[in-house]
mmCIF file with all atom_site columns, C-alpha atoms in Angstrom:
data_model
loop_
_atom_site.group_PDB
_atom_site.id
_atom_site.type_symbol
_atom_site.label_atom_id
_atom_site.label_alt_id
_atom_site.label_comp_id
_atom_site.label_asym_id
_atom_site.label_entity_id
_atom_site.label_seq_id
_atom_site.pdbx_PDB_ins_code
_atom_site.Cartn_x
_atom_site.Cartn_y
_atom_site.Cartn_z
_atom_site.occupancy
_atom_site.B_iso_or_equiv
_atom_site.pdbx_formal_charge
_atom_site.auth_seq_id
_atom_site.auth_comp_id
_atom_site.auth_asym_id
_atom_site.auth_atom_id
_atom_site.pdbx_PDB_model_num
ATOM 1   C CA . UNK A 1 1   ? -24.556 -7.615  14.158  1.00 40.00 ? 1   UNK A CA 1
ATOM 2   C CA . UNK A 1 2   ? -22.538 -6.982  11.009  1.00 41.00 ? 2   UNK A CA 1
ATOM 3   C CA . UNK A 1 3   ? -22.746 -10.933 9.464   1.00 42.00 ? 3   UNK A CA 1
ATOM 4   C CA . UNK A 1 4   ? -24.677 -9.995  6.244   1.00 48.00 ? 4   UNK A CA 1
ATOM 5   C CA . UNK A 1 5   ? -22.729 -6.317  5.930   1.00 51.00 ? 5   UNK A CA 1
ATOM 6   C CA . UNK A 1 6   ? -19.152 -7.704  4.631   1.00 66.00 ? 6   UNK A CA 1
ATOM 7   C CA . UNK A 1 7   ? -17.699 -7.031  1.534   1.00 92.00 ? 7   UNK A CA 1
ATOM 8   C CA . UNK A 1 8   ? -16.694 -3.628  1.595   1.00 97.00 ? 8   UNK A CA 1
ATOM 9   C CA . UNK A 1 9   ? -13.031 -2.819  1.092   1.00 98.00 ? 9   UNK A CA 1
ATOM 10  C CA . UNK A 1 10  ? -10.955 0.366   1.930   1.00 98.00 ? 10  UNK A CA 1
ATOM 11  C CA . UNK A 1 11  ? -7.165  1.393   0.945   1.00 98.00 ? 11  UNK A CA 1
ATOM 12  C CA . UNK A 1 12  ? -5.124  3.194   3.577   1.00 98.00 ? 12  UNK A CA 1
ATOM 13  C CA . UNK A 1 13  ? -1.681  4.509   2.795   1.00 96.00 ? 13  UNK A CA 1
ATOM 14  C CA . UNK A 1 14  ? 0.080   7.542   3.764   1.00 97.00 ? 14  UNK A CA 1
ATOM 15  C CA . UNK A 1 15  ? 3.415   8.797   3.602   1.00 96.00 ? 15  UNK A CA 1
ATOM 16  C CA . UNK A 1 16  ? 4.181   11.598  5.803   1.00 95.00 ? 16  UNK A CA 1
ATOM 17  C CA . UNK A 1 17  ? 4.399   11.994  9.551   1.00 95.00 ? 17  UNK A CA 1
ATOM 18  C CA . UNK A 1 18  ? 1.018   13.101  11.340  1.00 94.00 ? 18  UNK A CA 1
ATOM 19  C CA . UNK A 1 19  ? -0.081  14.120  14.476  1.00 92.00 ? 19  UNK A CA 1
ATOM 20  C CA . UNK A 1 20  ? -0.176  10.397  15.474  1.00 95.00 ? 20  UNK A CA 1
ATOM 21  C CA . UNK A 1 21  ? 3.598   9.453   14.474  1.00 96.00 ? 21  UNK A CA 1
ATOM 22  C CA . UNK A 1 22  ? 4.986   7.832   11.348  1.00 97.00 ? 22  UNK A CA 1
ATOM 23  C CA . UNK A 1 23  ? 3.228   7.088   8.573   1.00 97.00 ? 23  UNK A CA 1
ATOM 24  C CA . UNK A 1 24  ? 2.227   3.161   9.833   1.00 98.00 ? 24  UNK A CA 1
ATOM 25  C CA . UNK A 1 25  ? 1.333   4.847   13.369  1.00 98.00 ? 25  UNK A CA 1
ATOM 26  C CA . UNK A 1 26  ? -1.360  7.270   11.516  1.00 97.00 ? 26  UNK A CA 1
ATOM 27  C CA . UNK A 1 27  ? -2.761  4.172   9.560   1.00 98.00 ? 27  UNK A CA 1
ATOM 28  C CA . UNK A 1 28  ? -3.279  2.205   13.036  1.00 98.00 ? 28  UNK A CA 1
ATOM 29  C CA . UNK A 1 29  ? -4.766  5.129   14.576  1.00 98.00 ? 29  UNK A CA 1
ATOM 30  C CA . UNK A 1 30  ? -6.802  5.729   11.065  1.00 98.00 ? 30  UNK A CA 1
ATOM 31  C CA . UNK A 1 31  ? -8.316  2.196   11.743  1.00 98.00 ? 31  UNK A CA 1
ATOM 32  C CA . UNK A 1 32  ? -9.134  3.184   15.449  1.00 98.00 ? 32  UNK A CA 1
ATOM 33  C CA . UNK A 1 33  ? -10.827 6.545   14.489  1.00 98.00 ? 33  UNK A CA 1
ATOM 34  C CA . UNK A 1 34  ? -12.938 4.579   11.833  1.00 98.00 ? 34  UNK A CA 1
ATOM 35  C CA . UNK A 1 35  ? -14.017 2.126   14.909  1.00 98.00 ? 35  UNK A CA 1
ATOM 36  C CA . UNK A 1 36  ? -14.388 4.648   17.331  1.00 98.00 ? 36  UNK A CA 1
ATOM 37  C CA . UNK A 1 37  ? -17.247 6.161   14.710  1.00 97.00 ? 37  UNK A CA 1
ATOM 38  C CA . UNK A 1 38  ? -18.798 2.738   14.491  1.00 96.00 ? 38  UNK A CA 1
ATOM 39  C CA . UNK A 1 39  ? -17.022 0.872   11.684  1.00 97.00 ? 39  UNK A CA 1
ATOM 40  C CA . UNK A 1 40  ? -16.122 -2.834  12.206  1.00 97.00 ? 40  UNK A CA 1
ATOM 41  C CA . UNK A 1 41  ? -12.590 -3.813  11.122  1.00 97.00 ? 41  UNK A CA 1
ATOM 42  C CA . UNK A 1 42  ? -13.283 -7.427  10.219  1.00 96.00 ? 42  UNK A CA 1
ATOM 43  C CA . UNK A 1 43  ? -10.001 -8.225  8.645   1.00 97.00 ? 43  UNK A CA 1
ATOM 44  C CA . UNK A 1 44  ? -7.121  -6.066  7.750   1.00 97.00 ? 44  UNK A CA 1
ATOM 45  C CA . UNK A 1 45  ? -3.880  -6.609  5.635   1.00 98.00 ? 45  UNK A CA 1
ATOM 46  C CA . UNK A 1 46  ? 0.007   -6.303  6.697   1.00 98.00 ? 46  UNK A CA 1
ATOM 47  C CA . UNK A 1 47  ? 1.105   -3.118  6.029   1.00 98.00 ? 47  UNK A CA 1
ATOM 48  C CA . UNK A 1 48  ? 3.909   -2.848  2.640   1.00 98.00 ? 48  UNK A CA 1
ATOM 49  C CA . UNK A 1 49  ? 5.972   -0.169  2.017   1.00 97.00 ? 49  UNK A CA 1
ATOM 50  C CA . UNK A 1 50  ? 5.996   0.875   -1.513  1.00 95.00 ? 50  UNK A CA 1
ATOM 51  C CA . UNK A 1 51  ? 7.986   3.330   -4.341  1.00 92.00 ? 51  UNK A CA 1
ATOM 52  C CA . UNK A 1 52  ? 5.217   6.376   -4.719  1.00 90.00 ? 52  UNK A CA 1
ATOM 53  C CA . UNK A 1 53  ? 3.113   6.187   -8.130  1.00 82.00 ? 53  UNK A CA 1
ATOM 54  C CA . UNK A 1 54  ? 3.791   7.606   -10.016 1.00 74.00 ? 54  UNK A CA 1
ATOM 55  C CA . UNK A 1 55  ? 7.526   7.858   -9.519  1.00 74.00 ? 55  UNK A CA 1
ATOM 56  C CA . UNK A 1 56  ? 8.661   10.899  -7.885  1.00 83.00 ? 56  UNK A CA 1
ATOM 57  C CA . UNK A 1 57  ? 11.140  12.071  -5.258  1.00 84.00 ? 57  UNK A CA 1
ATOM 58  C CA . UNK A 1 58  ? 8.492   12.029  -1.955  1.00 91.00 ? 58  UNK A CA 1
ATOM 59  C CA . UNK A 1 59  ? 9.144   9.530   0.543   1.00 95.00 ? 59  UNK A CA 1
ATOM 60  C CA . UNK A 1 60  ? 7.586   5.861   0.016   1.00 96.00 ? 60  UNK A CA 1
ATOM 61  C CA . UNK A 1 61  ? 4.432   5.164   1.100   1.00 96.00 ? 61  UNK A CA 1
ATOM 62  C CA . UNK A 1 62  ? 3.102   2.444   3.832   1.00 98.00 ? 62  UNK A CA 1
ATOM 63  C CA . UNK A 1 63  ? 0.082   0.823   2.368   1.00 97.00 ? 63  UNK A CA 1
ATOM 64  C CA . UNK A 1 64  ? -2.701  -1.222  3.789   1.00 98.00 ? 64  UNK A CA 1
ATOM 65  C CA . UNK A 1 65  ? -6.731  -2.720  3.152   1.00 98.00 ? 65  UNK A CA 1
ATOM 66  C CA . UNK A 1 66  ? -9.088  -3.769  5.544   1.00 98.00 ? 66  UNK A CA 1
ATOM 67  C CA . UNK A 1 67  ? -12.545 -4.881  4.996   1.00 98.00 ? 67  UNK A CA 1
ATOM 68  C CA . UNK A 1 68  ? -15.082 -3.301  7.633   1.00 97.00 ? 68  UNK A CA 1
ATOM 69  C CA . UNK A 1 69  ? -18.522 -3.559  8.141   1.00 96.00 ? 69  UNK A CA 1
ATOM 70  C CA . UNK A 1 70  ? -21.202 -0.542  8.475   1.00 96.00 ? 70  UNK A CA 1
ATOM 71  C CA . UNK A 1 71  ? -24.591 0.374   8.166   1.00 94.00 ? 71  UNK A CA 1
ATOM 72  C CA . UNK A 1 72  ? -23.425 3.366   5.909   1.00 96.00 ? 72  UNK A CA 1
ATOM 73  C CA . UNK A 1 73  ? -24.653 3.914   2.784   1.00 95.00 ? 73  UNK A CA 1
ATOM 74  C CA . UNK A 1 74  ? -21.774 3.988   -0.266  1.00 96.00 ? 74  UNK A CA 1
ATOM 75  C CA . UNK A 1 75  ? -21.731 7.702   -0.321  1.00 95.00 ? 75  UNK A CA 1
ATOM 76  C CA . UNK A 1 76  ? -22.228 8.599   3.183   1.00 96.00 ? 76  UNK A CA 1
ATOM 77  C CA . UNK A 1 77  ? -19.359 6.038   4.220   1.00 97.00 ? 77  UNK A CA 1
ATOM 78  C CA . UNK A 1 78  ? -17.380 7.727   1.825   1.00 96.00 ? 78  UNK A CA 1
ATOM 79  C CA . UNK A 1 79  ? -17.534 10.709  3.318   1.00 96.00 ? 79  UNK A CA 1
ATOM 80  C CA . UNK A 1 80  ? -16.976 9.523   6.783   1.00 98.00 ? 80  UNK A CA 1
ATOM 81  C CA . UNK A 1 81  ? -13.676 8.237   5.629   1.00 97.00 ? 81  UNK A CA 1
ATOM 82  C CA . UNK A 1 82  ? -13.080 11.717  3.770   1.00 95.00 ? 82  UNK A CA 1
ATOM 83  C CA . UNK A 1 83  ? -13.966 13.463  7.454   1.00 96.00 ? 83  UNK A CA 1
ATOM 84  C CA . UNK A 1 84  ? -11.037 11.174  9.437   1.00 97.00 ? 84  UNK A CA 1
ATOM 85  C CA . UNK A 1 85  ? -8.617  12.128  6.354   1.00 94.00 ? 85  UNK A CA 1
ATOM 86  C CA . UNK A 1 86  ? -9.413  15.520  7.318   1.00 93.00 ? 86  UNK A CA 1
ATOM 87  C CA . UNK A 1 87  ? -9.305  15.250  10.865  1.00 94.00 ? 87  UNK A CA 1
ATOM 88  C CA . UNK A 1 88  ? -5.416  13.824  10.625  1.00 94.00 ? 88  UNK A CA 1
ATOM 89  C CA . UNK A 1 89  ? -4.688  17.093  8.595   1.00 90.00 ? 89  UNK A CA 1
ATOM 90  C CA . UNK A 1 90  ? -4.928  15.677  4.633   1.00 82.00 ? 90  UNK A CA 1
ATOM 91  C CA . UNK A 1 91  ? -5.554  18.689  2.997   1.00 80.00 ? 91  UNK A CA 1
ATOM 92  C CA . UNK A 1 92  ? -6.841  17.832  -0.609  1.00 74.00 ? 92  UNK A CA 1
ATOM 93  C CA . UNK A 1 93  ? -5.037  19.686  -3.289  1.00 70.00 ? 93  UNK A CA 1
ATOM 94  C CA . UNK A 1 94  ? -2.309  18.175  -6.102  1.00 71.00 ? 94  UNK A CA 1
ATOM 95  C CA . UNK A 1 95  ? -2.593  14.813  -7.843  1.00 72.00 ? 95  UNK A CA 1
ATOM 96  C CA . UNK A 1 96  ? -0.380  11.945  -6.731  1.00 70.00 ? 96  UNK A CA 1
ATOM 97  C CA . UNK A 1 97  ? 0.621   14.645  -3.630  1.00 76.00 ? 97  UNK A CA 1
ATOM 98  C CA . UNK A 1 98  ? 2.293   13.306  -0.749  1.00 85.00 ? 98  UNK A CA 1
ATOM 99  C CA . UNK A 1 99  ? 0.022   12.794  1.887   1.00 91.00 ? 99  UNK A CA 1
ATOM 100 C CA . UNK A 1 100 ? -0.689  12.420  5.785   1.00 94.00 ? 100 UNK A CA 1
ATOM 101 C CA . UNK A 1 101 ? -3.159  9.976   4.927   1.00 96.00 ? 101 UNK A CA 1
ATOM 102 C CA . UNK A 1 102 ? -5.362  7.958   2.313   1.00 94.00 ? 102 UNK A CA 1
ATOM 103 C CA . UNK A 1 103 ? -8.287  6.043   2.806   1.00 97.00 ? 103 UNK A CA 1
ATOM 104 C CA . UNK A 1 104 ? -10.044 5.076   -0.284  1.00 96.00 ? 104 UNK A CA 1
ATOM 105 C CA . UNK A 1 105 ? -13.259 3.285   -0.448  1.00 97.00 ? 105 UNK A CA 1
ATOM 106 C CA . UNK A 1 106 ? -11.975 0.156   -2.852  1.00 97.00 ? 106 UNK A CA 1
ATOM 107 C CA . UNK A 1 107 ? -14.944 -1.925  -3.101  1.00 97.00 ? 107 UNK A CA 1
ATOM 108 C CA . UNK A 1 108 ? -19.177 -1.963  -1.372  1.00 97.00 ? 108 UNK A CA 1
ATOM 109 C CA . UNK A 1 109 ? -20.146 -5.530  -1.402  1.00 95.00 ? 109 UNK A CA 1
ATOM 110 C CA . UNK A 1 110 ? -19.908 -5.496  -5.512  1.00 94.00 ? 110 UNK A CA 1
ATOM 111 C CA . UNK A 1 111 ? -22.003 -2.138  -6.151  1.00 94.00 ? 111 UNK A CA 1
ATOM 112 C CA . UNK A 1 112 ? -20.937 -1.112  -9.426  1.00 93.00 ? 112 UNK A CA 1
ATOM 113 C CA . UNK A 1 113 ? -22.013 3.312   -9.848  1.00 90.00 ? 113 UNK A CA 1
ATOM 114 C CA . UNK A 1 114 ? -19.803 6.169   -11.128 1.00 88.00 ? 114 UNK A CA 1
ATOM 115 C CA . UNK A 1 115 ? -22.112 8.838   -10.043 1.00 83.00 ? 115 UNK A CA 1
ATOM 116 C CA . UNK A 1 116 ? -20.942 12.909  -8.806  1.00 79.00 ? 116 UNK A CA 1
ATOM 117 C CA . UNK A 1 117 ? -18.693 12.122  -6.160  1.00 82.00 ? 117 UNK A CA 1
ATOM 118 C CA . UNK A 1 118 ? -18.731 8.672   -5.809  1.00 92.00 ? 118 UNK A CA 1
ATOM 119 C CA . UNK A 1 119 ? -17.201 5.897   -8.333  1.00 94.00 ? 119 UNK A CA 1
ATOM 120 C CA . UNK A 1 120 ? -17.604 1.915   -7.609  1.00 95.00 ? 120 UNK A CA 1
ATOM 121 C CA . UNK A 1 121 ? -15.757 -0.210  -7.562  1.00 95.00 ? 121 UNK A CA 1
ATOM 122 C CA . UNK A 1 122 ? -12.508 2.577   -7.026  1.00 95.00 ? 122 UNK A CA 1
ATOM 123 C CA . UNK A 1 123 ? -11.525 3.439   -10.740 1.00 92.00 ? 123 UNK A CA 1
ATOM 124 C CA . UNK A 1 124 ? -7.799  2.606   -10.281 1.00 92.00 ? 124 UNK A CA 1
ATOM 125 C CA . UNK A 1 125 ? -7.443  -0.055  -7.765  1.00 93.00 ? 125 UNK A CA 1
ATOM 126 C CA . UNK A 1 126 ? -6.861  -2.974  -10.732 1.00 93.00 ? 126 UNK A CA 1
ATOM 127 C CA . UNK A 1 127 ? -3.584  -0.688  -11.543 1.00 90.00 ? 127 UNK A CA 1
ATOM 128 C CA . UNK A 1 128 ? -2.204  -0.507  -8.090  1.00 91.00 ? 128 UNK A CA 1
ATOM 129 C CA . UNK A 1 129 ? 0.051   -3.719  -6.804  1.00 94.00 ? 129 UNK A CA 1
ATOM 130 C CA . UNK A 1 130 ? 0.492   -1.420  -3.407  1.00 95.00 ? 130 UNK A CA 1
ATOM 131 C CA . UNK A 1 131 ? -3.696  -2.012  -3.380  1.00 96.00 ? 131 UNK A CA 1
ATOM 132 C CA . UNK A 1 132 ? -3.684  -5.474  -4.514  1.00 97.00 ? 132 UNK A CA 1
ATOM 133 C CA . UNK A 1 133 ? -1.400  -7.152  -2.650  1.00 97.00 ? 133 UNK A CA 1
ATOM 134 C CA . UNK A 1 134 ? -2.724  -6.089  0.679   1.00 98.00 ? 134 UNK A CA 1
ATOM 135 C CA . UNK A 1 135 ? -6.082  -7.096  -0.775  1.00 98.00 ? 135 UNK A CA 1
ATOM 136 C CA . UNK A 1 136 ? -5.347  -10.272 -1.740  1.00 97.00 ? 136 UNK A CA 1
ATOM 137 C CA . UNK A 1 137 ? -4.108  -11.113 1.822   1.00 97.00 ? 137 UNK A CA 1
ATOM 138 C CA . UNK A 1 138 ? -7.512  -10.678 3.241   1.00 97.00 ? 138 UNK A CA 1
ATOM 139 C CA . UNK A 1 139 ? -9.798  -11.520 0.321   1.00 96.00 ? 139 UNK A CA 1
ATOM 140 C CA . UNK A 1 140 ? -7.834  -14.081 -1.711  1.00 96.00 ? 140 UNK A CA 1
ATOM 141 C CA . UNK A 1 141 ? -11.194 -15.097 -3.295  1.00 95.00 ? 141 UNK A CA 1
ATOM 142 C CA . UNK A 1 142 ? -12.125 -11.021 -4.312  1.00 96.00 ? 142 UNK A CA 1
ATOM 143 C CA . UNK A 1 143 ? -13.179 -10.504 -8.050  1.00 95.00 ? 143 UNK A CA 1
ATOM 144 C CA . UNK A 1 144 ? -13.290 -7.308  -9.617  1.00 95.00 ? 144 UNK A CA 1
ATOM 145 C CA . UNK A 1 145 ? -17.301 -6.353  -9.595  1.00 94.00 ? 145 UNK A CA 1
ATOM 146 C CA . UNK A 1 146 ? -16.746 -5.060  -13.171 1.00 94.00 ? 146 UNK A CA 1
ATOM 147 C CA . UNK A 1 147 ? -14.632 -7.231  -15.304 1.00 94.00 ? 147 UNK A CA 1
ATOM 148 C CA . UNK A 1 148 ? -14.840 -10.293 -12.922 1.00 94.00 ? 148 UNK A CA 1
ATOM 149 C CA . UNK A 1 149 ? -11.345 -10.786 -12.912 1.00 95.00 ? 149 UNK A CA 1
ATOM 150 C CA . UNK A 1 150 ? -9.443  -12.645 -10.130 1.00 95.00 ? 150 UNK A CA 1
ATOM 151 C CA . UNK A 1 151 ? -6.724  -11.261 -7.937  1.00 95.00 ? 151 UNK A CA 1
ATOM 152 C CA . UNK A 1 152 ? -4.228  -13.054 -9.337  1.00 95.00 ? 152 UNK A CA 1
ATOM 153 C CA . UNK A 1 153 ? -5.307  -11.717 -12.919 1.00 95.00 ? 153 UNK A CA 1
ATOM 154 C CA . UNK A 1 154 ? -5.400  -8.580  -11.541 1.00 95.00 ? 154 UNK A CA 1
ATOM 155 C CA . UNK A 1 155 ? -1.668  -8.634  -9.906  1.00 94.00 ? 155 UNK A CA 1
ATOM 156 C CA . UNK A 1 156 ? -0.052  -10.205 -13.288 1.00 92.00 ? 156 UNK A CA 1
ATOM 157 C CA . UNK A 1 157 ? -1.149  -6.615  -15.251 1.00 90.00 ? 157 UNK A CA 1
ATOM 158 C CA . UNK A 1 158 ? -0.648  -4.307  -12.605 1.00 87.00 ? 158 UNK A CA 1
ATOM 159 C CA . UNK A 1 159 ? 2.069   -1.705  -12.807 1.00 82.00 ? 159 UNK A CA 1
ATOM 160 C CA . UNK A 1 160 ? 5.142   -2.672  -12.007 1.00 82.00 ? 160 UNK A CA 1
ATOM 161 C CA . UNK A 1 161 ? 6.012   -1.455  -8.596  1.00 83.00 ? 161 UNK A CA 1
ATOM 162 C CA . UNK A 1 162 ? 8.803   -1.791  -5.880  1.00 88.00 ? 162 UNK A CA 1
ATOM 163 C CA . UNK A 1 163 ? 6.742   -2.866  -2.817  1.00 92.00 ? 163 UNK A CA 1
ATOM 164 C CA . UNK A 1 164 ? 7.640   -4.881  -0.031  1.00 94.00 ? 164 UNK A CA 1
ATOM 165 C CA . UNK A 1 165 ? 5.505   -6.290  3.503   1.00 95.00 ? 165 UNK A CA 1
ATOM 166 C CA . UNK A 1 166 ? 6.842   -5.141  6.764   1.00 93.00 ? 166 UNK A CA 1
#
């Protein structure tokens, strides 16, 4: 059903307790809402545990990427993923904030826009080791749809980070 709809990547992380446990239980169940509304989980990374960043006192985060499949359109997916963030009690407000949960929409099958609301490939992912890492375990072969970079590039400039897989 989905064999021509890969390609699209999504960030979870979160790193306080929710409704649904722990920070690693809310990303499981964060994967289960997103398939109970009809996105695929084709693949998904371990989960890491990383420092926050920017450095700060909160608690670490737990960090993951899965690549799903959907009939969604960019912006529309988006906001599906927004709605579930909201439904687990992420309330939107300070930068860099620590968070019930995170889903960020990483990559659509190479789509390259920065339009109101909605910026492809995600701005800040090439900065982000607790992105990349996860990433790379599911889509070793990824390139960055704007620079064409590899992963590995990608990893050897990112910001230093301590991050380990559980």
């Amino acid at each position: 059903m989905y064999a021509d709809m890969n390609g699209i990547y999504i960030a979870l992380g979160a790193n306080l307790p929710s409704v649904h446990g722990a920070p690693r239980e809310t990303l499981e169940a964060a994967l289960a809402a997103l398939a109970k509304r009809g996105v695929a989980i084709l693949q998904r990374s371990s989960w890491w545990r990383s420092a926050p960043q920017p450095a700060s006192a909160q608690p670490d985060f737990i960090n993951g990427a899965a690549e799903i499949a959907t009939a969604l359109a960019p912006r529309d997916l988006l906001s599906l993923l927004h709605q579930v963030e909201a439904d687990f009690g992420r309330v939107r407000g300070e930068r860099w904030a620590a968070r019930v949960l995170d889903i960020d929409l990483l990559d659509y099958r190479g789509i390259r826009t920065d339009e109101e609301g909605i910026c492809l490939p995600h701005p800040r992912l090439q900065d982000r080791l607790f992105v990349l890492l996860p990433l790379q375990e599911i889509a070793p072969a990824w390139r960055h749809p704007v620079s064409g970079e590899t992963l590995d590039d990608l990893l050897y400039r990112a910001n230093p980070l301590k991050i380990n897989k559980l």
